[in-house]
Tab-separated table of C-alpha atoms in Angstrom:
chain	number	residue	atom	x	y	z
U	11	UNK	CA	-21.740	2.675	-4.909
U	12	UNK	CA	-23.319	2.948	-1.477
U	13	UNK	CA	-20.700	2.021	1.113
U	14	UNK	CA	-21.107	1.896	4.904
U	15	UNK	CA	-18.004	1.974	7.116
U	16	UNK	CA	-18.447	0.811	10.715
U	17	UNK	CA	-15.642	2.220	12.832
U	18	UNK	CA	-14.148	5.696	12.790
U	19	UNK	CA	-10.665	4.753	13.958
U	20	UNK	CA	-7.496	5.282	11.963
U	21	UNK	CA	-8.272	2.736	9.238
U	22	UNK	CA	-11.961	3.630	9.003
U	23	UNK	CA	-11.479	7.387	8.896
U	24	UNK	CA	-8.640	7.156	6.368
U	25	UNK	CA	-10.698	4.884	4.132
U	26	UNK	CA	-13.703	7.216	4.426
U	27	UNK	CA	-11.598	10.187	3.327
U	28	UNK	CA	-10.261	8.316	0.300
U	29	UNK	CA	-13.655	7.026	-0.797
U	30	UNK	CA	-15.387	10.378	-0.312
U	31	UNK	CA	-12.917	11.946	-2.751
U	32	UNK	CA	-13.859	9.231	-5.232
U	33	UNK	CA	-17.458	10.530	-5.226
U	34	UNK	CA	-18.822	7.343	-3.618
U	35	UNK	CA	-21.933	7.387	-1.400
U	36	UNK	CA	-20.288	6.965	2.020
U	37	UNK	CA	-21.862	6.586	5.483
U	38	UNK	CA	-19.697	6.195	8.595
U	39	UNK	CA	-21.045	4.601	11.788
U	40	UNK	CA	-19.364	5.017	15.187
U	41	UNK	CA	-20.199	5.615	18.846
U	42	UNK	CA	-17.767	8.540	19.151
U	43	UNK	CA	-19.584	11.734	18.167
U	44	UNK	CA	-16.375	13.809	18.264
U	45	UNK	CA	-14.626	11.693	15.628
U	46	UNK	CA	-17.743	11.680	13.465
U	47	UNK	CA	-18.070	15.467	13.685
U	48	UNK	CA	-14.533	15.939	12.317
U	49	UNK	CA	-15.281	13.713	9.321
U	50	UNK	CA	-18.716	15.228	8.758
U	51	UNK	CA	-17.416	18.788	8.632
U	52	UNK	CA	-14.493	18.109	6.296
U	53	UNK	CA	-15.627	15.459	3.817
U	54	UNK	CA	-18.527	14.683	1.524
U	55	UNK	CA	-20.142	11.847	3.494
U	56	UNK	CA	-22.868	11.043	6.024
U	57	UNK	CA	-22.350	9.997	9.655
U	58	UNK	CA	-24.508	8.010	12.058
U	59	UNK	CA	-23.779	7.837	15.786
U	60	UNK	CA	-24.434	4.472	17.386
U	61	UNK	CA	-23.129	0.963	17.969
U	62	UNK	CA	-22.147	-0.894	14.774
U	63	UNK	CA	-23.697	-4.048	16.289
U	64	UNK	CA	-27.117	-2.402	16.724
U	65	UNK	CA	-29.912	-3.390	14.302
U	66	UNK	CA	-31.490	0.024	14.831
U	67	UNK	CA	-28.248	1.898	14.078
U	68	UNK	CA	-27.516	-0.071	10.908
U	69	UNK	CA	-31.079	0.400	9.658
U	70	UNK	CA	-30.689	4.129	10.290
U	71	UNK	CA	-27.481	4.069	8.218
U	72	UNK	CA	-29.382	2.490	5.314
U	73	UNK	CA	-27.665	-0.883	5.347
U	74	UNK	CA	-30.603	-2.526	3.528
U	75	UNK	CA	-29.544	-1.018	0.207
U	76	UNK	CA	-25.747	-0.811	0.560
U	77	UNK	CA	-23.374	-2.410	-1.927
U	78	UNK	CA	-20.509	-2.832	0.547
U	79	UNK	CA	-20.422	-2.912	4.361
U	80	UNK	CA	-16.948	-2.563	5.931
U	81	UNK	CA	-16.443	-3.171	9.678
U	82	UNK	CA	-13.074	-1.833	10.884
U	83	UNK	CA	-13.550	-1.179	14.600
U	84	UNK	CA	-10.613	-2.176	16.886
U	85	UNK	CA	-12.493	-5.326	17.978
U	86	UNK	CA	-12.607	-8.278	15.585
U	87	UNK	CA	-15.577	-9.980	17.287
U	88	UNK	CA	-17.624	-6.802	17.009
U	89	UNK	CA	-16.654	-6.490	13.343
U	90	UNK	CA	-17.776	-10.044	12.542
U	91	UNK	CA	-21.070	-9.593	14.407
U	92	UNK	CA	-21.667	-6.257	12.639
U	93	UNK	CA	-21.135	-7.955	9.261
U	94	UNK	CA	-23.547	-10.740	10.179
U	95	UNK	CA	-26.224	-8.208	11.127
U	96	UNK	CA	-25.577	-6.110	8.010
U	97	UNK	CA	-25.907	-9.151	5.760
U	98	UNK	CA	-29.171	-10.203	7.478
U	99	UNK	CA	-30.533	-6.700	6.839
U	100	UNK	CA	-29.675	-6.747	3.139
U	101	UNK	CA	-26.071	-5.623	2.622
U	102	UNK	CA	-24.766	-7.117	-0.624
U	103	UNK	CA	-21.139	-7.642	0.428
U	104	UNK	CA	-19.447	-7.434	3.844
U	105	UNK	CA	-15.823	-7.091	4.951
U	106	UNK	CA	-14.458	-7.364	8.508
U	107	UNK	CA	-11.115	-6.371	9.962
U	108	UNK	CA	-9.658	-9.131	12.159
U	109	UNK	CA	-6.598	-9.628	14.371
U	110	UNK	CA	-6.378	-13.432	14.166
U	111	UNK	CA	-4.615	-14.859	11.129
U	112	UNK	CA	-6.263	-18.248	11.699
U	113	UNK	CA	-9.488	-16.632	10.499
U	114	UNK	CA	-7.817	-16.068	7.108
U	115	UNK	CA	-7.233	-19.793	6.572
U	116	UNK	CA	-8.966	-20.806	3.299
U	117	UNK	CA	-10.468	-23.811	5.120
U	118	UNK	CA	-12.430	-21.382	7.322
U	119	UNK	CA	-13.714	-19.188	4.504
U	120	UNK	CA	-17.001	-21.031	4.113
U	121	UNK	CA	-17.739	-20.694	7.824
U	122	UNK	CA	-17.398	-16.913	7.785
U	123	UNK	CA	-19.410	-16.671	4.560
U	124	UNK	CA	-22.169	-18.717	6.197
U	125	UNK	CA	-22.465	-16.221	9.068
U	126	UNK	CA	-22.455	-13.181	6.787
U	127	UNK	CA	-18.792	-12.139	6.400
U	128	UNK	CA	-17.635	-12.319	2.770
U	129	UNK	CA	-14.027	-11.220	3.228
U	130	UNK	CA	-11.542	-10.517	6.008
U	131	UNK	CA	-8.855	-7.853	6.308
U	132	UNK	CA	-5.860	-8.579	8.525
U	133	UNK	CA	-3.598	-5.479	8.349
U	134	UNK	CA	-0.676	-7.189	10.069
U	135	UNK	CA	-0.655	-9.866	7.382
U	136	UNK	CA	-0.613	-7.199	4.660
U	137	UNK	CA	2.273	-5.426	6.425
U	138	UNK	CA	4.252	-8.662	6.769
U	139	UNK	CA	3.673	-9.431	3.095
U	140	UNK	CA	4.922	-5.932	2.197
U	141	UNK	CA	8.047	-6.440	4.312
U	142	UNK	CA	8.833	-9.802	2.680
U	143	UNK	CA	8.460	-8.152	-0.741
U	144	UNK	CA	10.830	-5.368	0.387
U	145	UNK	CA	13.420	-7.916	1.553
U	146	UNK	CA	13.144	-9.854	-1.693
U	147	UNK	CA	13.357	-6.779	-3.954
U	148	UNK	CA	15.717	-4.886	-1.695
U	149	UNK	CA	16.934	-2.342	-4.276
U	150	UNK	CA	13.535	-0.595	-4.466
U	151	UNK	CA	11.438	1.518	-2.078
U	152	UNK	CA	8.122	0.292	-3.528
U	153	UNK	CA	7.175	-2.731	-5.653
U	154	UNK	CA	3.667	-3.138	-7.094
U	155	UNK	CA	2.566	-5.819	-9.535
U	156	UNK	CA	-0.471	-5.090	-11.680
U	157	UNK	CA	-2.597	-7.541	-13.641
U	158	UNK	CA	-0.821	-10.602	-12.261
U	159	UNK	CA	2.622	-9.119	-12.852
U	160	UNK	CA	2.163	-8.207	-16.525
U	161	UNK	CA	3.196	-4.677	-15.511
U	162	UNK	CA	5.403	-3.765	-12.560
U	163	UNK	CA	5.624	-0.368	-10.865
U	164	UNK	CA	8.763	0.251	-8.801
U	165	UNK	CA	9.802	3.250	-6.745
U	166	UNK	CA	13.581	3.751	-6.555
U	167	UNK	CA	15.622	6.447	-4.816
U	168	UNK	CA	18.423	7.714	-7.060
U	169	UNK	CA	21.779	8.229	-5.392
U	170	UNK	CA	24.820	10.200	-6.554
U	171	UNK	CA	26.533	8.435	-9.431
U	172	UNK	CA	23.459	6.711	-10.858
U	173	UNK	CA	23.623	6.788	-14.701
U	174	UNK	CA	20.094	8.221	-14.909
U	175	UNK	CA	20.908	11.349	-12.912
U	176	UNK	CA	20.851	14.510	-15.030
U	177	UNK	CA	18.946	12.877	-17.885
U	178	UNK	CA	15.990	14.619	-19.495
U	179	UNK	CA	12.991	12.333	-19.841
U	180	UNK	CA	12.550	13.216	-23.506
U	181	UNK	CA	16.135	12.104	-24.174
U	182	UNK	CA	15.557	8.816	-22.339
U	183	UNK	CA	12.497	8.200	-24.462
U	184	UNK	CA	14.586	8.412	-27.641
U	185	UNK	CA	17.164	5.844	-26.520
U	186	UNK	CA	15.579	3.508	-23.941
U	187	UNK	CA	12.199	1.810	-24.319
U	188	UNK	CA	12.265	-0.679	-21.451
U	189	UNK	CA	10.532	1.568	-18.897
U	190	UNK	CA	8.313	4.614	-18.464
U	191	UNK	CA	8.847	7.242	-15.737
U	192	UNK	CA	5.376	7.564	-14.210
U	193	UNK	CA	6.114	9.970	-11.342
U	194	UNK	CA	8.880	11.630	-9.346
U	195	UNK	CA	8.830	12.279	-5.580
U	196	UNK	CA	11.047	15.300	-4.908
U	197	UNK	CA	11.271	17.310	-1.677
U	198	UNK	CA	7.929	15.994	-0.331
U	199	UNK	CA	6.159	16.760	-3.625
U	200	UNK	CA	4.935	14.201	-6.161
U	201	UNK	CA	5.520	15.349	-9.742
U	202	UNK	CA	3.750	13.977	-12.802
U	203	UNK	CA	6.710	14.415	-15.178
U	204	UNK	CA	6.919	15.720	-18.736
U	205	UNK	CA	9.668	15.482	-21.346
U	206	UNK	CA	11.594	18.528	-20.112
U	207	UNK	CA	11.847	17.218	-16.530
U	208	UNK	CA	15.281	16.059	-15.399
U	209	UNK	CA	16.094	13.253	-12.958
U	210	UNK	CA	18.051	14.473	-9.925
U	211	UNK	CA	19.961	12.871	-7.083
U	212	UNK	CA	17.700	11.850	-4.140
U	213	UNK	CA	14.591	11.715	-6.345
U	214	UNK	CA	12.287	8.777	-5.662
U	215	UNK	CA	11.383	7.775	-9.216
U	216	UNK	CA	8.415	5.550	-10.052
U	217	UNK	CA	9.110	3.408	-13.105
U	218	UNK	CA	6.547	1.354	-14.991
U	219	UNK	CA	8.108	-1.651	-16.714
U	220	UNK	CA	7.523	-5.287	-17.567
U	221	UNK	CA	8.770	-8.361	-15.737
U	222	UNK	CA	11.370	-9.217	-18.383
U	223	UNK	CA	12.891	-5.720	-18.235
U	224	UNK	CA	12.648	-4.805	-14.550
U	225	UNK	CA	16.195	-5.996	-13.777
U	226	UNK	CA	17.556	-3.587	-16.400
U	227	UNK	CA	16.697	-0.739	-14.016
U	228	UNK	CA	19.104	-1.942	-11.318
U	229	UNK	CA	22.375	-0.677	-12.915
U	230	UNK	CA	20.655	2.403	-14.422
U	231	UNK	CA	19.602	3.493	-10.923
U	232	UNK	CA	23.045	2.719	-9.525
U	233	UNK	CA	21.665	-0.076	-7.349
U	234	UNK	CA	22.812	-3.550	-6.361
U	235	UNK	CA	20.387	-6.334	-5.455
U	236	UNK	CA	21.703	-8.132	-2.397
U	237	UNK	CA	20.835	-11.448	-0.831
U	238	UNK	CA	19.193	-10.875	2.540
U	239	UNK	CA	19.749	-13.500	5.225
U	240	UNK	CA	20.477	-11.987	8.664
U	241	UNK	CA	17.664	-9.671	9.790
U	242	UNK	CA	17.241	-7.757	13.071
U	243	UNK	CA	13.706	-6.732	14.067
U	244	UNK	CA	12.908	-4.030	16.604
U	245	UNK	CA	9.538	-4.665	18.244
U	246	UNK	CA	7.773	-7.921	19.048
U	247	UNK	CA	4.475	-6.834	17.517
U	248	UNK	CA	1.856	-8.924	15.723
U	249	UNK	CA	3.604	-7.962	12.496
U	250	UNK	CA	6.823	-9.549	13.793
U	251	UNK	CA	5.010	-12.773	14.668
U	252	UNK	CA	3.242	-12.859	11.310
U	253	UNK	CA	6.492	-12.107	9.478
U	254	UNK	CA	8.307	-15.017	11.145
U	255	UNK	CA	5.453	-17.420	10.391
U	256	UNK	CA	5.199	-16.380	6.730
U	257	UNK	CA	8.939	-16.235	6.015
U	258	UNK	CA	9.709	-19.705	7.350
U	259	UNK	CA	13.434	-20.412	7.125
U	260	UNK	CA	14.167	-17.890	4.372
U	261	UNK	CA	15.729	-15.446	6.856
U	262	UNK	CA	17.662	-15.611	10.101
U	263	UNK	CA	15.655	-13.350	12.447
U	264	UNK	CA	16.629	-11.683	15.706
U	265	UNK	CA	13.761	-9.918	17.505
U	266	UNK	CA	14.535	-7.262	20.137
U	267	UNK	CA	11.843	-6.074	22.562
U	268	UNK	CA	12.080	-4.493	26.057
U	269	UNK	CA	8.921	-6.269	27.342
U	270	UNK	CA	9.945	-9.516	29.068
U	271	UNK	CA	6.465	-11.091	28.981
U	272	UNK	CA	6.153	-10.366	25.286
U	273	UNK	CA	9.555	-11.925	24.657
U	274	UNK	CA	8.522	-15.135	26.437
U	275	UNK	CA	5.436	-15.424	24.207
U	276	UNK	CA	7.483	-14.663	21.093
U	277	UNK	CA	9.941	-17.428	21.968
U	278	UNK	CA	7.057	-19.910	21.981
U	279	UNK	CA	5.470	-18.619	18.765
U	280	UNK	CA	8.517	-17.774	16.607
U	281	UNK	CA	10.677	-20.898	16.588
U	282	UNK	CA	12.768	-19.638	13.668
U	283	UNK	CA	13.829	-16.449	15.497
U	284	UNK	CA	16.220	-15.574	18.302
U	285	UNK	CA	14.284	-13.395	20.765
U	286	UNK	CA	16.286	-10.933	22.873
U	287	UNK	CA	14.813	-8.995	25.796
U	288	UNK	CA	16.439	-5.623	25.111
U	289	UNK	CA	15.646	-2.115	23.882
U	290	UNK	CA	16.837	-1.628	20.289
U	291	UNK	CA	16.753	2.147	20.696
U	292	UNK	CA	20.040	1.746	22.606
U	293	UNK	CA	22.919	1.723	20.108
U	294	UNK	CA	24.992	-0.455	22.465
U	295	UNK	CA	22.213	-3.054	22.368
U	296	UNK	CA	22.192	-2.918	18.562
U	297	UNK	CA	25.942	-3.389	18.503
U	298	UNK	CA	25.765	-6.383	20.871
U	299	UNK	CA	22.999	-7.892	18.704
U	300	UNK	CA	25.332	-7.874	15.698
U	301	UNK	CA	23.918	-4.940	13.766
U	302	UNK	CA	27.174	-4.484	11.846
U	303	UNK	CA	26.753	-7.966	10.330
U	304	UNK	CA	23.017	-7.660	9.611
U	305	UNK	CA	21.762	-7.593	6.025
U	306	UNK	CA	18.535	-5.800	6.986
U	307	UNK	CA	16.955	-3.973	9.926
U	308	UNK	CA	13.184	-3.775	10.436
U	309	UNK	CA	11.659	-1.307	12.917
U	310	UNK	CA	8.041	-2.223	13.719
U	311	UNK	CA	7.544	-0.955	17.266
U	312	UNK	CA	4.449	1.006	18.321
U	313	UNK	CA	6.273	4.329	17.880
U	314	UNK	CA	6.695	5.768	14.380
U	315	UNK	CA	9.298	8.214	15.664
U	316	UNK	CA	11.368	5.450	17.279
U	317	UNK	CA	11.135	3.354	14.115
U	318	UNK	CA	12.434	6.198	11.959
U	319	UNK	CA	15.289	7.092	14.296
U	320	UNK	CA	16.479	3.511	14.814
U	321	UNK	CA	16.496	2.925	11.060
U	322	UNK	CA	18.741	5.978	10.725
U	323	UNK	CA	21.002	4.522	13.430
U	324	UNK	CA	21.094	1.176	11.620
U	325	UNK	CA	22.154	2.958	8.420
U	326	UNK	CA	25.044	4.536	10.331
U	327	UNK	CA	26.104	1.034	11.389
U	328	UNK	CA	26.264	0.120	7.694
U	329	UNK	CA	23.015	-1.831	7.246
U	330	UNK	CA	22.080	-1.643	3.547
U	331	UNK	CA	18.339	-2.361	3.804
U	332	UNK	CA	16.124	-0.790	6.454
U	333	UNK	CA	12.334	-0.899	6.772
U	334	UNK	CA	10.227	1.252	9.107
U	335	UNK	CA	6.583	0.990	10.077
U	336	UNK	CA	5.275	4.574	10.056
U	337	UNK	CA	1.623	4.691	11.116
U	338	UNK	CA	1.398	8.482	11.414
U	339	UNK	CA	0.365	9.487	7.917
U	340	UNK	CA	1.772	12.983	8.350
U	341	UNK	CA	5.235	11.458	8.939
U	342	UNK	CA	5.350	9.393	5.756
U	343	UNK	CA	6.512	12.139	3.429
U	344	UNK	CA	9.252	13.172	5.884
U	345	UNK	CA	10.291	9.543	6.376
U	346	UNK	CA	10.512	8.917	2.619
U	347	UNK	CA	12.835	11.904	2.328
U	348	UNK	CA	15.235	10.424	4.867
U	349	UNK	CA	17.677	7.628	4.259
U	350	UNK	CA	15.593	4.902	5.914
U	351	UNK	CA	14.615	2.707	2.973
U	352	UNK	CA	11.101	1.264	2.755
U	353	UNK	CA	8.173	2.762	4.693
U	354	UNK	CA	5.237	0.500	5.656
U	355	UNK	CA	1.823	1.847	6.692
U	356	UNK	CA	-1.007	-0.544	7.630
U	357	UNK	CA	-3.752	1.993	6.902
U	358	UNK	CA	-2.623	2.506	3.330
U	359	UNK	CA	-2.181	-1.227	2.789
U	360	UNK	CA	-5.639	-2.010	4.192
U	361	UNK	CA	-7.158	0.736	2.035
U	362	UNK	CA	-5.465	-0.717	-1.045
U	363	UNK	CA	-6.888	-4.146	-0.296
U	364	UNK	CA	-10.406	-2.775	0.156
U	365	UNK	CA	-10.151	-0.856	-3.112
U	366	UNK	CA	-9.270	-4.145	-4.777
U	367	UNK	CA	-12.511	-5.501	-3.332
U	368	UNK	CA	-14.360	-2.662	-5.026
U	369	UNK	CA	-12.997	-4.099	-8.265
U	370	UNK	CA	-15.271	-7.096	-7.725
U	371	UNK	CA	-18.198	-4.689	-7.978
U	372	UNK	CA	-16.885	-2.542	-10.847
U	373	UNK	CA	-14.607	-4.426	-13.219
U	374	UNK	CA	-13.635	-1.227	-15.026
U	375	UNK	CA	-11.324	0.046	-12.323
U	376	UNK	CA	-8.581	-1.496	-10.176
U	377	UNK	CA	-6.690	0.702	-7.751
U	378	UNK	CA	-3.433	0.413	-5.867
U	379	UNK	CA	-3.270	3.110	-3.189
U	380	UNK	CA	-0.296	2.224	-1.006
U	381	UNK	CA	1.294	5.608	-1.681
U	382	UNK	CA	0.794	8.610	0.574
U	383	UNK	CA	-0.204	11.204	-2.025
U	384	UNK	CA	-0.712	9.477	-5.378
U	385	UNK	CA	-2.988	6.895	-6.943
U	386	UNK	CA	-2.445	4.163	-9.495
U	387	UNK	CA	-5.561	3.166	-11.427
U	388	UNK	CA	-6.105	0.385	-13.935
U	389	UNK	CA	-9.043	1.560	-16.081
U	390	UNK	CA	-10.763	-0.130	-19.021
U	391	UNK	CA	-11.179	2.123	-22.072
U	392	UNK	CA	-14.773	2.098	-23.345
U	393	UNK	CA	-15.816	2.137	-26.994
U	394	UNK	CA	-15.979	5.747	-28.230
U	395	UNK	CA	-14.303	7.230	-25.127
U	396	UNK	CA	-12.135	10.320	-25.495
U	397	UNK	CA	-8.989	8.411	-24.564
U	398	UNK	CA	-9.321	6.249	-27.744
U	399	UNK	CA	-9.774	9.067	-30.268
U	400	UNK	CA	-6.133	9.934	-31.029
U	401	UNK	CA	-2.516	9.029	-30.200
U	402	UNK	CA	-1.604	9.910	-26.607
U	403	UNK	CA	0.581	12.841	-27.673
U	404	UNK	CA	-2.437	14.525	-29.348
U	405	UNK	CA	-4.891	14.093	-26.463
U	406	UNK	CA	-3.604	17.081	-24.450
U	407	UNK	CA	-3.867	15.198	-21.177
U	408	UNK	CA	-3.891	17.134	-17.914
U	409	UNK	CA	-0.697	17.731	-15.964
U	410	UNK	CA	-2.080	15.791	-12.985
U	411	UNK	CA	-1.962	12.417	-14.783
U	412	UNK	CA	0.259	10.231	-16.946
U	413	UNK	CA	-0.411	6.983	-18.781
U	414	UNK	CA	2.191	4.495	-17.611
U	415	UNK	CA	1.267	1.319	-19.494
U	416	UNK	CA	-1.569	-0.859	-20.700
U	417	UNK	CA	-2.775	-4.440	-20.870
U	418	UNK	CA	-3.942	-5.558	-24.327
U	419	UNK	CA	-5.091	-9.125	-25.011
U	420	UNK	CA	-3.770	-10.112	-21.588
U	421	UNK	CA	-0.220	-8.851	-22.225
U	422	UNK	CA	1.452	-5.858	-20.609
U	423	UNK	CA	3.100	-3.212	-22.739
U	424	UNK	CA	4.545	0.262	-22.242
U	425	UNK	CA	3.235	3.302	-24.085
U	426	UNK	CA	4.745	6.229	-25.992
U	427	UNK	CA	3.312	9.421	-27.420
U	428	UNK	CA	2.484	7.575	-30.625
U	429	UNK	CA	0.448	4.878	-28.869
U	430	UNK	CA	-3.277	4.888	-29.612
U	431	UNK	CA	-5.389	3.301	-26.896
U	432	UNK	CA	-8.018	0.863	-28.120
U	433	UNK	CA	-11.413	0.039	-26.650
U	434	UNK	CA	-11.004	-2.813	-24.175
U	435	UNK	CA	-7.428	-1.910	-23.225
U	436	UNK	CA	-6.770	-1.924	-19.472
U	437	UNK	CA	-4.816	1.317	-19.070
U	438	UNK	CA	-2.583	2.011	-16.050
U	439	UNK	CA	-2.807	5.675	-15.039
U	440	UNK	CA	-0.678	7.429	-12.403
U	441	UNK	CA	-2.452	10.447	-10.879
U	442	UNK	CA	-2.084	12.854	-8.021
U	443	UNK	CA	-4.164	12.089	-4.941
U	444	UNK	CA	-7.886	12.875	-5.128
U	445	UNK	CA	-8.356	13.410	-8.872
U	446	UNK	CA	-8.899	9.869	-10.129
U	447	UNK	CA	-12.632	10.520	-10.645
U	448	UNK	CA	-11.735	13.212	-13.195
U	449	UNK	CA	-9.445	10.827	-15.049
U	450	UNK	CA	-12.107	8.119	-15.227
U	451	UNK	CA	-14.320	10.404	-17.329
U	452	UNK	CA	-11.781	10.162	-20.183
U	453	UNK	CA	-12.392	6.410	-20.367
U	454	UNK	CA	-16.221	6.422	-20.202
């Protein structure tokens, strides 16, 4: 596919890096020559310096023949205008990043389509949705539903005393058939496990299972699913506003922010939340806000470091569920190793959503990339492909991938070594970051 990305900021550059590793034809457009030079020298893509809203610049980038045009500059108006120009010049599909949730209203979809914008990405909405999922399924670090929930991938941190600790995977396979261990995150390294691997305390284990069996994992991992009601939020960001609007009266929110003007606006916009003008980095403030009685603590300020540290402080106060927004990608692995619960990153969530849009172009592959260093792909097995020629145990698959499950005739099912994949099966594959294009060759 030929893809043009307008905007070389954090979302645009991260998306460009991911897509370039997938062997897509990528061109990045931006006015900042320094940012473009860094991408150009390190990744397999083209760059064009210029304004994304310039007809001349977009023609130079080859927009006439592109399959997908993605505008992710920091300015939503510029993104929408860039999409309109790209569509008028011949781009087949356009996507714009926006900062106004009203634009996402289904009633307004036809308007944006009429001016050349096919889809809209609102990262704060995706982050709020991720946080609500984390509050609902509060015993897991990650929760992904594939193929409308026919298969569910959960990431769980094992604590001391969990029944699964010390178990060899090959022994689990002989006695339990309700889940498949797809990957293990251990000491900042993601492991694609084999039968001789053992589950250890503090591992983050990614299980593939089905909806009817997912609750069976709770006691095996030594977890308890709690009802979340009282929630304290640090940071009156757009995510906080979106979270309050989406959650309705499901939770009792308290929002703490040191900016008085921001607090006044929040009070008008978030009627279901108590807004407090205070700095949550102060442990005395947290104590006065009732942190010891809170069911969950969410840190979504502009500082990744502050979010991580205040989540650690909340844990010391006894809060069972903490969630931190960590926008510095290099901090994610460190944050996941700490006792801070769920980590949310808008760049990864936006990238995941855009990859789902690529599915509309290529129905053979669906990707879920909201993990820092691993990829989950849903790939259709073609007639005569290598993956269909023998049972999984006889295929001698590479150590950088594992088959976690499959969809056959619309139903999700787990796999074992004796499973033979059939043409037309939608196979869920867990791989290390950057090698999914190698895996796809097995299914062609």
